[in-house]
Short mmCIF file of C-alpha atoms in Angstrom, two decimals:
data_model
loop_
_atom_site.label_atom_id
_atom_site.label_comp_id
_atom_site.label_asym_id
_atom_site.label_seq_id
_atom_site.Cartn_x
_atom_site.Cartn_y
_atom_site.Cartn_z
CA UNK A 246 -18.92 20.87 11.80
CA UNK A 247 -16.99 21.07 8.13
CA UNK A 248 -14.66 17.64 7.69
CA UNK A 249 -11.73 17.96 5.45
CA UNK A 250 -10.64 15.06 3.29
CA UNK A 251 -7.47 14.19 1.50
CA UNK A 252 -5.71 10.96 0.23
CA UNK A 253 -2.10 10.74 -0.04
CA UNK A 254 0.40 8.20 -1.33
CA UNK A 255 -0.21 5.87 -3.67
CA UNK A 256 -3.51 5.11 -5.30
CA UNK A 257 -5.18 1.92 -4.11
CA UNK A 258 -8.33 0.06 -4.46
CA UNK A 259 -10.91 1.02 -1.99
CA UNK A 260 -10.22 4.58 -0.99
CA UNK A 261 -13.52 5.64 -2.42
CA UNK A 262 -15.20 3.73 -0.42
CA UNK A 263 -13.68 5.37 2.75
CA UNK A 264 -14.82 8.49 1.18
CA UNK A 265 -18.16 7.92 0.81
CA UNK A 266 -18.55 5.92 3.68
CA UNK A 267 -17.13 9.02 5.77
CA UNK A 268 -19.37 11.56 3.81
CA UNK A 269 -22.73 9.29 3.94
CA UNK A 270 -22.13 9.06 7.57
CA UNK A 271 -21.03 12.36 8.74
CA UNK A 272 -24.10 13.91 6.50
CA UNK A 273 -26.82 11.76 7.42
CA UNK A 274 -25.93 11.32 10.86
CA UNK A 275 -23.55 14.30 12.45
CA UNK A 276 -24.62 16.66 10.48
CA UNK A 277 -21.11 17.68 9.11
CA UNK A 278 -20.32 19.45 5.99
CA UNK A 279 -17.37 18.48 3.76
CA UNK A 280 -14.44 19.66 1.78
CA UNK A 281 -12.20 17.22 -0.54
CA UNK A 282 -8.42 18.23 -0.84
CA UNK A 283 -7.74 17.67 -4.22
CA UNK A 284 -4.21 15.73 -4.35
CA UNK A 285 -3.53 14.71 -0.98
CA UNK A 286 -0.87 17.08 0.86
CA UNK A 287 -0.72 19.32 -2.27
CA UNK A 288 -4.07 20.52 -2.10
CA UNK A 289 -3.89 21.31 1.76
CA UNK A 290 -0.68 23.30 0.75
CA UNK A 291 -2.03 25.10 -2.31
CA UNK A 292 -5.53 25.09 -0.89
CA UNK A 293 -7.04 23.20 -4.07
CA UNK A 294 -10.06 21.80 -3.19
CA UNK A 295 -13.44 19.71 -4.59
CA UNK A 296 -16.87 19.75 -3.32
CA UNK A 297 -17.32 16.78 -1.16
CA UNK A 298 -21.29 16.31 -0.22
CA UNK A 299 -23.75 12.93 -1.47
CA UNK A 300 -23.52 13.84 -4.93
CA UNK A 301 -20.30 13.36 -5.50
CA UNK A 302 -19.78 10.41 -3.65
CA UNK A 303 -22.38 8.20 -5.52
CA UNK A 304 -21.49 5.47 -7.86
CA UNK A 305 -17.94 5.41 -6.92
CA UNK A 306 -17.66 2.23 -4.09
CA UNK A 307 -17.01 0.13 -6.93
CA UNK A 308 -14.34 2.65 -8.24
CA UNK A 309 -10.54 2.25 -7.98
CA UNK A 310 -8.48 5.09 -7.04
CA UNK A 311 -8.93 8.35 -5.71
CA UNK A 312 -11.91 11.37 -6.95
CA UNK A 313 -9.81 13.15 -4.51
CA UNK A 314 -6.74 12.60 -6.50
CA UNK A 315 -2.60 11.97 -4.79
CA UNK A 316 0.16 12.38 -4.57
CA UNK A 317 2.86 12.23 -2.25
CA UNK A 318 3.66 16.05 -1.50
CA UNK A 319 5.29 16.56 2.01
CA UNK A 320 4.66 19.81 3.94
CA UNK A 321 7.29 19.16 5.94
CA UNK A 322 9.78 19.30 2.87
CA UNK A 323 9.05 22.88 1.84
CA UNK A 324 10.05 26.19 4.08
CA UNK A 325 6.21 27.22 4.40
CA UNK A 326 4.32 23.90 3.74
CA UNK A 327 2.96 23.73 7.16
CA UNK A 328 1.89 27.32 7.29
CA UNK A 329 -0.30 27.25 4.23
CA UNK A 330 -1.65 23.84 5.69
CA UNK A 331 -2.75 25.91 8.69
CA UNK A 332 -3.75 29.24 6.68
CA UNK A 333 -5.44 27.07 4.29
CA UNK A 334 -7.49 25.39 7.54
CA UNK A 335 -8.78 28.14 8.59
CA UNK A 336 -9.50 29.89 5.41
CA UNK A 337 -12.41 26.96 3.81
CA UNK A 338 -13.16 26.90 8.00
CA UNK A 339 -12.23 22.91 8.41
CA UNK A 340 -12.47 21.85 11.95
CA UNK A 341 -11.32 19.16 11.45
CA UNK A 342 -9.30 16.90 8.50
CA UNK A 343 -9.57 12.98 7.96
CA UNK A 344 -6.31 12.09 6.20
CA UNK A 345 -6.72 9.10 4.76
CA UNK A 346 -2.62 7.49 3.31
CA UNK A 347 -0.13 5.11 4.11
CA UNK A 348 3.30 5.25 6.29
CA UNK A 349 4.29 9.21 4.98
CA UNK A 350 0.60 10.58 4.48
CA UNK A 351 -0.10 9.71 8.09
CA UNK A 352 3.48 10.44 9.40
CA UNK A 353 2.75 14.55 8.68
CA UNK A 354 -0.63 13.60 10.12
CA UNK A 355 0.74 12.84 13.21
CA UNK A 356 3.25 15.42 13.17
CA UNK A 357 0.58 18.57 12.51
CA UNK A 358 -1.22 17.20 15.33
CA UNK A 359 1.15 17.26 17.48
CA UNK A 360 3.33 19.58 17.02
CA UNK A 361 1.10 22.47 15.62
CA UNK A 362 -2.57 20.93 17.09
CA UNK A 363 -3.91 20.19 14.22
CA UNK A 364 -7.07 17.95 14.64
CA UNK A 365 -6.38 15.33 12.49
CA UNK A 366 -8.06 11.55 12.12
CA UNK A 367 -6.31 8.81 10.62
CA UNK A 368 -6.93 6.31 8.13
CA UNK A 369 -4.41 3.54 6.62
CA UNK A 370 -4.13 2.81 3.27
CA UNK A 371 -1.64 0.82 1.71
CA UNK A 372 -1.76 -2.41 -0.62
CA UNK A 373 1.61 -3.37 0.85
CA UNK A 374 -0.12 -4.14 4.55
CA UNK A 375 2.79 -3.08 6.15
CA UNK A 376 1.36 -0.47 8.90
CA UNK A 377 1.93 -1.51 12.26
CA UNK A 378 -1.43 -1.31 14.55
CA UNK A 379 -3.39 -2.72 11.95
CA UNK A 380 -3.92 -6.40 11.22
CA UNK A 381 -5.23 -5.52 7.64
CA UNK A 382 -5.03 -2.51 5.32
CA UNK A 383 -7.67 -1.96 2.64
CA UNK A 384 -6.03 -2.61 -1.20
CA UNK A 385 -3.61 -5.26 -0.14
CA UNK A 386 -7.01 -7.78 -0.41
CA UNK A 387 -7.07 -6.67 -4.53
CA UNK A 388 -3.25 -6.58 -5.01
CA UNK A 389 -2.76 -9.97 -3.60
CA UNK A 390 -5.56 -11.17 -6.38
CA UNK A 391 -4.48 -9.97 -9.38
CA UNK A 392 -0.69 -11.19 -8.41
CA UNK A 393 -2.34 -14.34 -8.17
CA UNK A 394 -4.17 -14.54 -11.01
CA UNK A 395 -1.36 -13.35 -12.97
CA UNK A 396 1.09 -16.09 -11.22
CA UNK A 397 -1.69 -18.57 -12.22
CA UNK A 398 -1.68 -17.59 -15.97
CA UNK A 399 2.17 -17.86 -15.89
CA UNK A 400 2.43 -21.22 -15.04
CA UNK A 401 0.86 -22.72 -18.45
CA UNK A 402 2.65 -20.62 -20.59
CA UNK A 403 5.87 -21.35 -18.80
CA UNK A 404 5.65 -25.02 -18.76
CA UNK A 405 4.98 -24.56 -22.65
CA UNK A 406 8.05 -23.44 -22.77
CA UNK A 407 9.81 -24.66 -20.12
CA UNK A 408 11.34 -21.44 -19.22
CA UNK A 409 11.77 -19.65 -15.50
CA UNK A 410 9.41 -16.84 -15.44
CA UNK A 411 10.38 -14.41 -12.83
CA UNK A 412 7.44 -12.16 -11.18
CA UNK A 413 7.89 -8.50 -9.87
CA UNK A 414 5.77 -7.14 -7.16
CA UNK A 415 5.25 -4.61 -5.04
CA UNK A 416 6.91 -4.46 -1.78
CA UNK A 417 9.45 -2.04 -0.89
CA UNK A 418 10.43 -2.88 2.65
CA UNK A 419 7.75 -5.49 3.85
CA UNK A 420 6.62 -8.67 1.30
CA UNK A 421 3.38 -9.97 2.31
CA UNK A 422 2.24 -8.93 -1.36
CA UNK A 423 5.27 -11.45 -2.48
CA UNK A 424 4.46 -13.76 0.43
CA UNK A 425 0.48 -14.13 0.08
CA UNK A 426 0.41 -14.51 -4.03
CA UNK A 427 3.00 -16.31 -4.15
CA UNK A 428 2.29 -18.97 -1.88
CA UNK A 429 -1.66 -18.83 -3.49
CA UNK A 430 0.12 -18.84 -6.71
CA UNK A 431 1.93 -22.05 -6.26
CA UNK A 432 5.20 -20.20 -6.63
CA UNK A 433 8.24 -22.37 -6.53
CA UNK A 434 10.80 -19.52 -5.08
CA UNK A 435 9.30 -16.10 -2.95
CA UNK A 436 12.04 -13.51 -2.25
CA UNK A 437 11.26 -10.28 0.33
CA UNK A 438 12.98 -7.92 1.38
CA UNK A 439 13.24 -9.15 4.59
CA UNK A 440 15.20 -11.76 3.79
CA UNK A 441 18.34 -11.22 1.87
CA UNK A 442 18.58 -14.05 -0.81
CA UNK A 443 21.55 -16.57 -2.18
CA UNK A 444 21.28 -16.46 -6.16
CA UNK A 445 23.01 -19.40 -5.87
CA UNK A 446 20.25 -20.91 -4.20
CA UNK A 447 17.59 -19.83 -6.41
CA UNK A 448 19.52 -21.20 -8.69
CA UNK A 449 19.60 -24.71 -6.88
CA UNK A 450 16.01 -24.23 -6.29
CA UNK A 451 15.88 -23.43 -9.90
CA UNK A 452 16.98 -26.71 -11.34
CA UNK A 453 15.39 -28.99 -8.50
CA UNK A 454 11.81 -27.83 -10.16
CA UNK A 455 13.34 -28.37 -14.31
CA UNK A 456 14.49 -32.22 -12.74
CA UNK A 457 10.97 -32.61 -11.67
CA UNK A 458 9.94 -31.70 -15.15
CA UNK A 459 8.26 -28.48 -14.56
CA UNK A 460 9.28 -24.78 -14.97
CA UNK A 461 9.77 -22.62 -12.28
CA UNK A 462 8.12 -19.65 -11.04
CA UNK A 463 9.98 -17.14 -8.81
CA UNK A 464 8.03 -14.11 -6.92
CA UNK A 465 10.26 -11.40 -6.11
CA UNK A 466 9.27 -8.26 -4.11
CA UNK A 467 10.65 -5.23 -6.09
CA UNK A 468 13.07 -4.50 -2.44
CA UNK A 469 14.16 -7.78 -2.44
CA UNK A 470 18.30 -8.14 -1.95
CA UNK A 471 20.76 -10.68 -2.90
CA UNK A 472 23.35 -11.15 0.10
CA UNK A 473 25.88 -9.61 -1.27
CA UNK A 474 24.39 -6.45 -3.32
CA UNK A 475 21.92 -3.56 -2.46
CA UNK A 476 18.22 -2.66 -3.69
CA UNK A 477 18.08 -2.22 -7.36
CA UNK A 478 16.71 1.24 -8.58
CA UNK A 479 14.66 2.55 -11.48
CA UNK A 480 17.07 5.88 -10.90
CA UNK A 481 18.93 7.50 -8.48
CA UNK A 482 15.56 10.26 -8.00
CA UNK A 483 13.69 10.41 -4.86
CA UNK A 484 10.42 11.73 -3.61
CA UNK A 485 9.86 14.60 -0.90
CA UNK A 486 9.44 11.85 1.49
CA UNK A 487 13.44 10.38 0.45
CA UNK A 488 12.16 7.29 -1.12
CA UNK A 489 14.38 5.77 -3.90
CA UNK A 490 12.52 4.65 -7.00
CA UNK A 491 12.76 1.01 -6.56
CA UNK A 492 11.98 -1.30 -9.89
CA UNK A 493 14.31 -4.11 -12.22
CA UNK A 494 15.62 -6.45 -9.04
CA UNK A 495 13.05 -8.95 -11.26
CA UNK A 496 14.86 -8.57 -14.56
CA UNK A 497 18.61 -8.27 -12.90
CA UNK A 498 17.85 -11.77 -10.86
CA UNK A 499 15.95 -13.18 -14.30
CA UNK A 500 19.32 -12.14 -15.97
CA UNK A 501 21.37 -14.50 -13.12
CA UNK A 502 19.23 -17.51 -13.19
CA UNK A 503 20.26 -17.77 -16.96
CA UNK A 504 23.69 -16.85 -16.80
CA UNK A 505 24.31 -19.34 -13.80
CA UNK A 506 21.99 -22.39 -15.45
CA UNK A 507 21.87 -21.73 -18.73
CA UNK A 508 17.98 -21.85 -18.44
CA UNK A 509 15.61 -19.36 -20.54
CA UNK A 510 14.61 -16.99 -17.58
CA UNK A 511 11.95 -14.18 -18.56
CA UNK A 512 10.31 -11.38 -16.52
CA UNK A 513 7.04 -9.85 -15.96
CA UNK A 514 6.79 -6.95 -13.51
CA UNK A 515 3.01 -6.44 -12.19
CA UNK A 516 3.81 -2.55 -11.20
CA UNK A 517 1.17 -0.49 -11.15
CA UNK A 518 -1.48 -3.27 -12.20
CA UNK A 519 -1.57 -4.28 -8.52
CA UNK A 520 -2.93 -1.38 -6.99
CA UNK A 521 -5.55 -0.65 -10.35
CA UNK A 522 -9.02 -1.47 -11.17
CA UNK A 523 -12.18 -2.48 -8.93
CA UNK A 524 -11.33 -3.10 -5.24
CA UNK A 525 -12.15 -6.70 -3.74
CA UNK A 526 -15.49 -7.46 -1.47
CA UNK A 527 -13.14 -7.38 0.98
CA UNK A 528 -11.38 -4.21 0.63
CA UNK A 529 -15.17 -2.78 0.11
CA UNK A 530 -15.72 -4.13 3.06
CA UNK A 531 -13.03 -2.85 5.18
CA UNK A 532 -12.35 0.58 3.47
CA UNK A 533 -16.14 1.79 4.11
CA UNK A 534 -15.83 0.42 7.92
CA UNK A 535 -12.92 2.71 8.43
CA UNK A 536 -15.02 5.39 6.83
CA UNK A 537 -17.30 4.87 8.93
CA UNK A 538 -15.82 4.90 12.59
CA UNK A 539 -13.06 7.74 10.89
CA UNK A 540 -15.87 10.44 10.86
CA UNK A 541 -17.04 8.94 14.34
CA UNK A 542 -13.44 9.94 15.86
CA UNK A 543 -13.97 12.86 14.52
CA UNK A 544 -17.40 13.62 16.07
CA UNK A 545 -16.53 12.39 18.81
CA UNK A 546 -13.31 14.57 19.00
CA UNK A 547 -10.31 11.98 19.23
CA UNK A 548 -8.07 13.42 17.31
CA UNK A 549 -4.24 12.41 17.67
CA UNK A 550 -5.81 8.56 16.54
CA UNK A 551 -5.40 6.33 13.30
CA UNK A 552 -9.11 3.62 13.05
CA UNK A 553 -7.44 0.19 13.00
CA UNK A 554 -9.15 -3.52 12.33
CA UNK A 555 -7.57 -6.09 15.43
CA UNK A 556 -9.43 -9.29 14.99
CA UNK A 557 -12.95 -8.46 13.58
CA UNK A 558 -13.55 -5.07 15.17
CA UNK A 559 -12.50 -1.62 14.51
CA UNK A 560 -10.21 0.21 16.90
CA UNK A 561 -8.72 3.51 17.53
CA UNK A 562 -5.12 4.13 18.40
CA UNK A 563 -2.21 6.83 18.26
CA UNK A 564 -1.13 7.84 14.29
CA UNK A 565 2.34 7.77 16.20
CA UNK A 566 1.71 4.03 16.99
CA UNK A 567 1.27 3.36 13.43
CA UNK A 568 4.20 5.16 11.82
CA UNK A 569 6.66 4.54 14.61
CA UNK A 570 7.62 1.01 12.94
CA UNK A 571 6.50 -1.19 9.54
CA UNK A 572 4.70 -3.99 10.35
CA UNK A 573 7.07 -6.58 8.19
CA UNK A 574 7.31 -10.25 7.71
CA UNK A 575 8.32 -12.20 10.72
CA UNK A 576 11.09 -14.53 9.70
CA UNK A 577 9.23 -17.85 10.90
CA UNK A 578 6.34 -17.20 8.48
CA UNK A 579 8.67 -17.25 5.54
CA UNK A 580 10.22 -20.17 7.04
CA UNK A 581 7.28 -21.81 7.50
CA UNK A 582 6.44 -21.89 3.68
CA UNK A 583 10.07 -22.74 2.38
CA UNK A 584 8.70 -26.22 1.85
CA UNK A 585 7.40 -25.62 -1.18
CA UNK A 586 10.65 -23.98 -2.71
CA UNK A 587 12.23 -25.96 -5.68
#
């Protein structure tokens, strides 16, 4: 049997470690042969491809990002996309493709499947955890992390100034990035997206921490929304999936807070730092277990199905069942932690 694998989306720590895992497996033990799509979706359009065998899979579990390369090219989007997928198939003989990708890279997953019967096995990726059907996603272990670390190092030179430092994450329609580092973090405000936030009561919140005699840290998820505004964009561009660009809600609130107190309010956006460098144990961990029980699927010939971690196993269940809905912050959570606000 010859596997195909791509990665699509956004880069994230541990998605070498599904590759390997996949490729270790599926050599020593199945048998199968591999290909490597270079690019995600791009590469099963253009048919660009890598050799994907032992070799080139050692070293790299340590390894952020992709050997496979991304990006977040949609079939779908283009006139012929999905009939150079298929040409492209049949041409390097895969039987069958492991797509590994978040909410879009799995959404044409699910649609080749079913639609044109393409045998396809999923595996989610995304730091922002927000994929239904799966407690956990591999990468959102490392980007919680370093937002915590870097939430920790804010807090001393904040207080040495006494100034409100303002935090940008990741997070465009879910914040458990927001929501995890920033309660770790010791943040004194967390805004997600959803949520739609008072400035007014930041603000209060604001002042409440400067009476105590401390400065103030605020977390905001880059989708985050005042009440009476929209999302703030980098530009008006958008991908081939329709996504906006989101980025600067951190600097427009930072901008408020020092209008409305008249307090020194700075901002540091994390960006792309999140979802760099060496992947957690964790992420280690989970990426090469959904390696492993991906190339199983495919063995086994359960196509149609996304591996998923419930509890402390590894599951299988519809692609559709993932992408139907994000998995997004339940509103008594974020309750829960508005204790330590202000």
């Amino acid at each position: 049997m010859k596997v195909g694998v791509l990665t699509g989306g956004g880069d994230c720590p541990g998605l070498n470690a599904v590759i390997r895992a996949v490729v270790r497996k599926g050599h020593q033990e199945y048998g199968c042969r591999f290909v490597g799509f270079k690019d995600g979706w791009r590469g099963a359009v253009e048919g660009r491809t890598v050799p994907l065998g032992i070799p080139a899979v050692r070293g790299i579990l340590p390894r952020g990002g992709t050997i496979l390369g991304s990006s977040r090219t949609n079939p779908f989007s283009t006139g012929d996309g999905v009939r150079r997928v298929k040409e492209n198939l049949a041409k390097y003989e895969v039987d069958a493709l492991i797509t590994i990708g978040g909410e879009d890279t799995l959404g044409v997953a699910a649609r080749l499947h079913e639609e044109y019967g393409v045998p396809c096995v999923g595996v989610p990726k995304t730091i922002d955890n927000d994929l239904s059907a799966t407690d956990y996603t591999f990468g959102f272990d490392t980007a919680v992390g370093i937002a915590t670390e870097a939430i920790d190092r804010l807090h001393t030179t904040a207080e040495s100034h006494m100034r409100v430092l303002v935090v940008e994450v990741m997070g465009r329609h879910a914040g458990w990035i927001a929501l995890h580092s920033g309660l770790a973090g010791g943040a004194n405000v967390i805004l997600i997206p959803e949520q739609r936030f008072d400035v007014d009561q930041v603000c209060a919140w604001v002042d409440s921490r400067f009476k105590a005699s401390h400065a103030p840290i605020v977390v905001v998820a880059e989708g985050a929304m005042p009440k009476d505004g929209e999302a703030v964009l980098k530009d008006g561009t958008t991908d081939s999936f329709g996504h906006v660009r989101l980025s600067g809600v951190g600097e427009w609130l930072a901008k408020e807070i020092e209008a409305r107190t008249g307090n020194e309010a700075r901002t540091t956006v994390l960006g792309h730092i999140q979802r760099g460098g060496t992947p957690s144990a964790f992420d280690r961990w989970l990426a090469t277990r959904f390696g492993l029980h991906a190339i199983d699927a495919v063995h086994e010939g359960d196509f149609g199905k996304m591996v998923a971690l419930k509890g402390t196993d590894i599951v299988r269940v519809p692609i559709t069942d993932a992408t139907s809905r994000l998995k997004t912050v339940d509103p008594a959570l974020y309750q829960e932690i508005g204790v330590f606000f202000g």
